[in-house]
One Martini backbone bead per residue (centre of mass of N, CA, C, O) as a GRO file, in nm:
protein
  256
    1UNK     BB    1   0.436   0.793  -0.858
    2UNK     BB    2   0.305   0.576  -1.064
    3UNK     BB    3   0.331   0.503  -1.413
    4UNK     BB    4   0.394   0.181  -1.433
    5UNK     BB    5   0.318  -0.155  -1.536
    6UNK     BB    6   0.471  -0.478  -1.568
    7UNK     BB    7   0.405  -0.778  -1.763
    8UNK     BB    8   0.557  -1.082  -1.738
    9UNK     BB    9   0.553  -1.363  -1.894
   10UNK     BB   10   0.472  -1.706  -1.873
   11UNK     BB   11   0.248  -1.967  -1.805
   12UNK     BB   12   0.021  -2.199  -1.873
   13UNK     BB   13  -0.155  -2.473  -1.786
   14UNK     BB   14   0.059  -2.649  -1.979
   15UNK     BB   15   0.346  -2.493  -1.972
   16UNK     BB   16   0.330  -2.277  -2.178
   17UNK     BB   17   0.430  -2.011  -2.331
   18UNK     BB   18   0.335  -1.704  -2.354
   19UNK     BB   19   0.264  -1.501  -2.624
   20UNK     BB   20   0.268  -1.277  -2.415
   21UNK     BB   21   0.561  -1.116  -2.278
   22UNK     BB   22   0.445  -0.809  -2.271
   23UNK     BB   23   0.291  -0.554  -2.041
   24UNK     BB   24   0.186  -0.214  -2.040
   25UNK     BB   25   0.065   0.002  -1.777
   26UNK     BB   26  -0.060   0.315  -1.742
   27UNK     BB   27  -0.131   0.601  -1.622
   28UNK     BB   28  -0.480   0.655  -1.687
   29UNK     BB   29  -0.530   0.359  -1.784
   30UNK     BB   30  -0.752   0.129  -1.946
   31UNK     BB   31  -0.764  -0.216  -1.879
   32UNK     BB   32  -0.849  -0.527  -2.012
   33UNK     BB   33  -0.993  -0.861  -1.918
   34UNK     BB   34  -1.044  -1.136  -2.133
   35UNK     BB   35  -1.259  -1.428  -2.132
   36UNK     BB   36  -1.346  -1.723  -2.065
   37UNK     BB   37  -1.422  -1.932  -1.847
   38UNK     BB   38  -1.116  -2.036  -1.722
   39UNK     BB   39  -0.874  -1.854  -1.869
   40UNK     BB   40  -0.722  -1.661  -1.632
   41UNK     BB   41  -0.804  -1.376  -1.512
   42UNK     BB   42  -0.786  -1.402  -1.197
   43UNK     BB   43  -0.487  -1.492  -1.198
   44UNK     BB   44  -0.373  -1.228  -1.319
   45UNK     BB   45  -0.483  -1.044  -1.093
   46UNK     BB   46  -0.339  -1.191  -0.863
   47UNK     BB   47  -0.043  -1.131  -0.962
   48UNK     BB   48  -0.078  -0.820  -0.932
   49UNK     BB   49  -0.162  -0.807  -0.630
   50UNK     BB   50   0.122  -0.967  -0.551
   51UNK     BB   51   0.359  -0.893  -0.715
   52UNK     BB   52   0.489  -1.104  -0.884
   53UNK     BB   53   0.804  -1.331  -0.879
   54UNK     BB   54   0.787  -1.619  -0.998
   55UNK     BB   55   0.580  -1.732  -0.733
   56UNK     BB   56   0.373  -1.859  -0.924
   57UNK     BB   57   0.219  -2.069  -1.143
   58UNK     BB   58   0.285  -1.871  -1.396
   59UNK     BB   59   0.562  -1.708  -1.361
   60UNK     BB   60   0.522  -1.420  -1.322
   61UNK     BB   61   0.618  -1.067  -1.371
   62UNK     BB   62   0.619  -0.762  -1.167
   63UNK     BB   63   0.660  -0.425  -1.247
   64UNK     BB   64   0.778  -0.103  -1.120
   65UNK     BB   65   0.897   0.114  -1.321
   66UNK     BB   66   1.101  -0.137  -1.408
   67UNK     BB   67   1.092  -0.262  -1.117
   68UNK     BB   68   1.137  -0.445  -0.843
   69UNK     BB   69   0.977  -0.504  -0.578
   70UNK     BB   70   0.988  -0.501  -0.269
   71UNK     BB   71   0.915  -0.669   0.011
   72UNK     BB   72   0.759  -0.429   0.152
   73UNK     BB   73   0.568  -0.370  -0.092
   74UNK     BB   74   0.429  -0.666  -0.070
   75UNK     BB   75   0.370  -0.676   0.276
   76UNK     BB   76   0.289  -0.383   0.346
   77UNK     BB   77  -0.012  -0.249   0.408
   78UNK     BB   78   0.078   0.067   0.397
   79UNK     BB   79   0.193  -0.010   0.074
   80UNK     BB   80  -0.049  -0.064  -0.077
   81UNK     BB   81  -0.101  -0.072  -0.435
   82UNK     BB   82  -0.371  -0.252  -0.430
   83UNK     BB   83  -0.712  -0.214  -0.543
   84UNK     BB   84  -1.014  -0.407  -0.491
   85UNK     BB   85  -1.301  -0.453  -0.702
   86UNK     BB   86  -1.600  -0.621  -0.651
   87UNK     BB   87  -1.922  -0.752  -0.682
   88UNK     BB   88  -1.883  -0.887  -0.373
   89UNK     BB   89  -1.980  -0.602  -0.183
   90UNK     BB   90  -1.980  -0.547   0.173
   91UNK     BB   91  -2.060  -0.407   0.465
   92UNK     BB   92  -1.982  -0.463   0.830
   93UNK     BB   93  -1.970  -0.205   0.956
   94UNK     BB   94  -2.086  -0.014   1.257
   95UNK     BB   95  -2.137   0.267   1.064
   96UNK     BB   96  -2.108   0.544   0.911
   97UNK     BB   97  -2.019   0.693   0.630
   98UNK     BB   98  -1.868   0.938   0.761
   99UNK     BB   99  -1.698   0.775   0.965
  100UNK     BB  100  -1.551   0.599   0.765
  101UNK     BB  101  -1.424   0.829   0.590
  102UNK     BB  102  -1.270   0.965   0.820
  103UNK     BB  103  -1.099   0.719   0.902
  104UNK     BB  104  -0.967   0.673   0.635
  105UNK     BB  105  -0.841   0.952   0.597
  106UNK     BB  106  -0.664   0.939   0.853
  107UNK     BB  107  -0.500   0.680   0.772
  108UNK     BB  108  -0.403   0.835   0.491
  109UNK     BB  109  -0.357   1.149   0.548
  110UNK     BB  110  -0.621   1.294   0.483
  111UNK     BB  111  -0.857   1.509   0.432
  112UNK     BB  112  -1.185   1.568   0.546
  113UNK     BB  113  -1.272   1.703   0.277
  114UNK     BB  114  -1.312   1.434   0.115
  115UNK     BB  115  -1.586   1.332   0.202
  116UNK     BB  116  -1.776   1.503   0.022
  117UNK     BB  117  -1.643   1.413  -0.243
  118UNK     BB  118  -1.714   1.115  -0.224
  119UNK     BB  119  -2.032   1.146  -0.200
  120UNK     BB  120  -2.064   1.303  -0.465
  121UNK     BB  121  -1.946   1.094  -0.658
  122UNK     BB  122  -2.123   0.844  -0.571
  123UNK     BB  123  -2.400   1.000  -0.666
  124UNK     BB  124  -2.305   0.980  -0.980
  125UNK     BB  125  -2.323   0.638  -0.983
  126UNK     BB  126  -2.607   0.649  -0.831
  127UNK     BB  127  -2.966   0.660  -0.783
  128UNK     BB  128  -2.895   0.618  -0.481
  129UNK     BB  129  -2.878   0.797  -0.228
  130UNK     BB  130  -2.611   0.929  -0.033
  131UNK     BB  131  -2.541   0.962   0.316
  132UNK     BB  132  -2.352   1.021   0.595
  133UNK     BB  133  -2.575   0.906   0.803
  134UNK     BB  134  -2.563   0.641   0.685
  135UNK     BB  135  -2.555   0.304   0.720
  136UNK     BB  136  -2.359   0.073   0.585
  137UNK     BB  137  -2.557  -0.187   0.631
  138UNK     BB  138  -2.800  -0.036   0.444
  139UNK     BB  139  -2.666  -0.062   0.187
  140UNK     BB  140  -2.661  -0.122  -0.122
  141UNK     BB  141  -2.478  -0.266  -0.367
  142UNK     BB  142  -2.458   0.000  -0.533
  143UNK     BB  143  -2.378   0.192  -0.307
  144UNK     BB  144  -2.126   0.048  -0.216
  145UNK     BB  145  -1.968   0.060  -0.489
  146UNK     BB  146  -1.977   0.363  -0.529
  147UNK     BB  147  -1.825   0.431  -0.272
  148UNK     BB  148  -1.563   0.263  -0.328
  149UNK     BB  149  -1.487   0.414  -0.591
  150UNK     BB  150  -1.464   0.699  -0.453
  151UNK     BB  151  -1.266   0.621  -0.240
  152UNK     BB  152  -1.034   0.513  -0.425
  153UNK     BB  153  -1.008   0.782  -0.594
  154UNK     BB  154  -0.957   0.988  -0.340
  155UNK     BB  155  -0.823   0.838  -0.075
  156UNK     BB  156  -0.669   0.631  -0.198
  157UNK     BB  157  -0.312   0.544  -0.263
  158UNK     BB  158  -0.365   0.334  -0.463
  159UNK     BB  159  -0.247   0.308  -0.795
  160UNK     BB  160  -0.406   0.026  -0.823
  161UNK     BB  161  -0.682  -0.103  -1.002
  162UNK     BB  162  -0.906  -0.379  -0.947
  163UNK     BB  163  -1.174  -0.508  -1.155
  164UNK     BB  164  -1.416  -0.776  -1.073
  165UNK     BB  165  -1.683  -0.817  -1.208
  166UNK     BB  166  -1.897  -0.525  -1.217
  167UNK     BB  167  -2.148  -0.536  -1.417
  168UNK     BB  168  -2.391  -0.586  -1.176
  169UNK     BB  169  -2.365  -0.323  -0.969
  170UNK     BB  170  -2.561  -0.063  -1.020
  171UNK     BB  171  -2.370   0.133  -1.192
  172UNK     BB  172  -2.194   0.380  -1.353
  173UNK     BB  173  -1.942   0.255  -1.525
  174UNK     BB  174  -1.814   0.472  -1.704
  175UNK     BB  175  -1.788   0.687  -1.470
  176UNK     BB  176  -1.614   0.511  -1.290
  177UNK     BB  177  -1.368   0.483  -1.470
  178UNK     BB  178  -1.310   0.781  -1.517
  179UNK     BB  179  -1.259   0.852  -1.224
  180UNK     BB  180  -1.010   0.667  -1.177
  181UNK     BB  181  -0.835   0.766  -1.420
  182UNK     BB  182  -0.856   1.082  -1.343
  183UNK     BB  183  -0.681   1.003  -1.060
  184UNK     BB  184  -0.426   0.827  -1.174
  185UNK     BB  185  -0.499   0.543  -1.229
  186UNK     BB  186  -0.449   0.200  -1.263
  187UNK     BB  187  -0.678   0.020  -1.471
  188UNK     BB  188  -0.827  -0.307  -1.420
  189UNK     BB  189  -1.069  -0.515  -1.619
  190UNK     BB  190  -1.280  -0.776  -1.544
  191UNK     BB  191  -1.468  -0.904  -1.815
  192UNK     BB  192  -1.796  -0.986  -2.008
  193UNK     BB  193  -1.865  -0.679  -2.075
  194UNK     BB  194  -1.897  -0.485  -2.352
  195UNK     BB  195  -1.919  -0.210  -2.219
  196UNK     BB  196  -1.638  -0.242  -2.070
  197UNK     BB  197  -1.444  -0.355  -2.293
  198UNK     BB  198  -1.488  -0.098  -2.498
  199UNK     BB  199  -1.385   0.125  -2.273
  200UNK     BB  200  -1.110   0.045  -2.321
  201UNK     BB  201  -0.794   0.080  -2.457
  202UNK     BB  202  -0.714  -0.219  -2.369
  203UNK     BB  203  -0.691  -0.593  -2.419
  204UNK     BB  204  -0.667  -0.893  -2.260
  205UNK     BB  205  -0.637  -1.217  -2.394
  206UNK     BB  206  -0.768  -1.517  -2.263
  207UNK     BB  207  -0.619  -1.860  -2.255
  208UNK     BB  208  -0.549  -2.130  -2.077
  209UNK     BB  209  -0.388  -1.921  -1.872
  210UNK     BB  210  -0.317  -1.715  -2.108
  211UNK     BB  211  -0.160  -1.464  -2.291
  212UNK     BB  212  -0.261  -1.410  -2.629
  213UNK     BB  213  -0.349  -1.098  -2.637
  214UNK     BB  214  -0.346  -0.753  -2.768
  215UNK     BB  215  -0.612  -0.509  -2.781
  216UNK     BB  216  -0.694  -0.235  -2.954
  217UNK     BB  217  -0.914   0.007  -2.937
  218UNK     BB  218  -1.136   0.110  -3.158
  219UNK     BB  219  -1.321   0.347  -3.282
  220UNK     BB  220  -1.574   0.171  -3.336
  221UNK     BB  221  -1.574   0.055  -3.053
  222UNK     BB  222  -1.625   0.336  -2.905
  223UNK     BB  223  -1.903   0.375  -3.037
  224UNK     BB  224  -2.030   0.123  -2.932
  225UNK     BB  225  -1.987   0.196  -2.631
  226UNK     BB  226  -2.172   0.457  -2.628
  227UNK     BB  227  -2.434   0.295  -2.700
  228UNK     BB  228  -2.437   0.101  -2.473
  229UNK     BB  229  -2.428   0.309  -2.244
  230UNK     BB  230  -2.708   0.413  -2.302
  231UNK     BB  231  -2.857   0.147  -2.233
  232UNK     BB  232  -2.744   0.139  -1.948
  233UNK     BB  233  -2.880   0.402  -1.853
  234UNK     BB  234  -3.167   0.327  -1.913
  235UNK     BB  235  -3.185   0.083  -1.714
  236UNK     BB  236  -3.124   0.249  -1.456
  237UNK     BB  237  -3.359   0.456  -1.484
  238UNK     BB  238  -3.586   0.241  -1.496
  239UNK     BB  239  -3.526   0.104  -1.224
  240UNK     BB  240  -3.574   0.351  -1.049
  241UNK     BB  241  -3.866   0.411  -1.132
  242UNK     BB  242  -3.985   0.137  -1.040
  243UNK     BB  243  -3.889   0.157  -0.743
  244UNK     BB  244  -4.076   0.435  -0.712
  245UNK     BB  245  -4.367   0.348  -0.856
  246UNK     BB  246  -4.371   0.369  -1.149
  247UNK     BB  247  -4.562   0.385  -1.453
  248UNK     BB  248  -4.495   0.250  -1.770
  249UNK     BB  249  -4.651   0.376  -2.082
  250UNK     BB  250  -4.432   0.488  -2.274
  251UNK     BB  251  -4.226   0.444  -2.543
  252UNK     BB  252  -4.026   0.675  -2.451
  253UNK     BB  253  -3.912   0.520  -2.204
  254UNK     BB  254  -3.728   0.336  -2.443
  255UNK     BB  255  -3.565   0.558  -2.555
  256UNK     BB  256  -3.229   0.601  -2.733
   0.00000   0.00000   0.00000
């Protein structure tokens, strides 16, 4: 089990050394990556996914438990250390949810008992029920992402999870992050969403392709996150009620 990853700083888009020279992210910790469009967030995530060894444009270096990953760690699909969840995810396989999860569990050497646990967890993350007999190709975007979050948390043995701009995914984001971190994953979230950014433990601030600062989430920010999450929950619940044909007539329907 990996305990931490270390990001050793490289250079920004202008070739200047990054102000942040080292970042450590520990198991069970939720780390955010924030910054304006074009600031280098996806590039940083790409370096982590590749376990870069000063061989990318940024010249960053990624260490696993303080050591350089082996060539096999970086190239063998069976040893893939990083699972990535993005906003634009949809299934293409023509099979049922249950068949897919059973196949994945078998490939990972996990028990088939995991299947029920994955479906149960996924159903806590989305208001649209998922059943094992559902075909993957008919799942909505929110259902797909909820299923993948649960799959990564329970079946996948990839210890590092990268979440790239999943703010409009139609799932309960706060619960999704807690589920991943609670299963001992190292979680990094690229986001513009204050709901997500403020629920992280720390966040890397990107600018001009470089890591500019690391901000520790304050207690006040955590309280703000809880309030914002209530608004997020309200929006999800209202969306589900409207989808189900309800007519919202009472001001209490938007009470926070």
